[in-house]
Amino acid sequence: MNFTSSRRSFARAAVAGLALTGLLSACGGSGSGDSDSKSSGPVTLPFWGWANGQDLVVKAFNASHKDIKLKYTKVTDQLTMQKQLTNAVKAGNAPCLVQNTAEYVTTWVSQGALADISQYVSADKGKFNAGSWASAQVQGKSYGVPTSSAPAFTIYRTDIFQKYGLKAPTTWDEFIAAGKVLKKHGIKITNFAGEDPSTLETLAMQAGAHWYAIDGNSWKVDFQDAGSLKAAGLIQDIIDNDLNSKLSFADYAAVQRNYDNGGTATRQISTWQMAGMVQNFTKSDGKWALALWPTFAGEAAKTPAGTNQSGGVTLVTKQCTHQQQAAEAALWMSTDTGAVKTMASPTTGNGVMPALADSGAYVDEAISDKLLGTNYEPAKKIVTDSLNTVTSDWVFGPDWTAMFTEMQTGWAKVMSKQEKVTDLLAHMQEWTVKDLKSRGISVKG
């Protein structure tokens, strides 16, 4: 599975209209700076990001704008971004623009780090699909501009499946069964990275779990609901039967070689994760195909919008003294046709699906005929169908960053079989309630 480095949901609407008191402890209004007036001369806006292709987008922006210039700094990855941004905010030198993903928006708003740019972007709401637009909002206010949506699906090795008489799994039961067949031949059906518990998050989301929810003027925390336990059972089955590789994305090249060499036969991914495969494979081009994300038995198709399947956003920080210009730059990067195509391509960009209302029109740009070969045309429908079944009722809590970091420690123990998945869920329930209370946030759970 491996949803590392870029994640989230489109469920900010669930929070809209609720009072901030008690829900987000440290929120404040956006800083004014000189953002409400145009600068008398060109302004330079620091912009931090990690995605491939952003340097090309910045170059195109700077070439086409006289009054606003972007100064781009590439950060290693998503998690590094959160750490570096934390330090920058504390030091008072945060960049104006920050690439991020939807699961972190509530956290940064709760810490008072983001600017409310609603007045600068609301008129452009109709250019984006509703879910993506909501991903950059908290309490109905916009703190950034959506950059991408992330339909999720399975990519699998057709030659391996054909060799052993297997079909692409349509359910998780079929997935387990196929994994047991492949295991006999020394092949793993999936990879669980020990540092990445987003697998648990994403499957819990698909199963109907709600780790965070709003209950009146409090947060409700529940890591042990029926959906969470269903996801835990699936993951535990895979681990107990040794159906998964255990390759860390810290050694990205090794993970890609493993897939290319046929050591692992499937991934549950989105379009942006295919870019690494396109750029690194040397042996298996043309041997991959897409299939819909497996369902739980008896349930309708439901594509999770979690962690690495979450929408991307470009956020504007409160410390930025040119917030209006920053908002304008963020809108341009998400709507300019050339910029969108650059980022959608797995060759020039990150293979991300745009956040635009007509994002389906960019499927051709986001998938690779080099990787998929004769399976390229059928793959288009898989991506389009996945866009139509994305989860829309997931809410990210105000301490998501801290919670996820804590979960990483426990997930590593689960992968090494020191603990069960249910042990991790029980720990996260207790830890998260305690953490929210320590922040002065009203919580039930």
PDB file of C-alpha atoms in Angstrom, residues 16 93 201 229 250 269 354:
ATOM      1  CA  ALA A  16     -18.338  24.404   8.748  1.00  0.00           C
ATOM      2  CA  ASN A  93      10.151  33.594   9.338  1.00  0.00           C
ATOM      3  CA  GLU A 201      -5.941   5.296   8.369  1.00  0.00           C
ATOM      4  CA  LEU A 229     -11.759  -2.745  13.921  1.00  0.00           C
ATOM      5  CA  ALA A 250      13.529   5.706   3.444  1.00  0.00           C
ATOM      6  CA  ILE A 269      -2.108   4.146  -4.874  1.00  0.00           C
ATOM      7  CA  PRO A 354      -6.029  18.529 -10.623  1.00  0.00           C
TER       8      PRO A 354
END
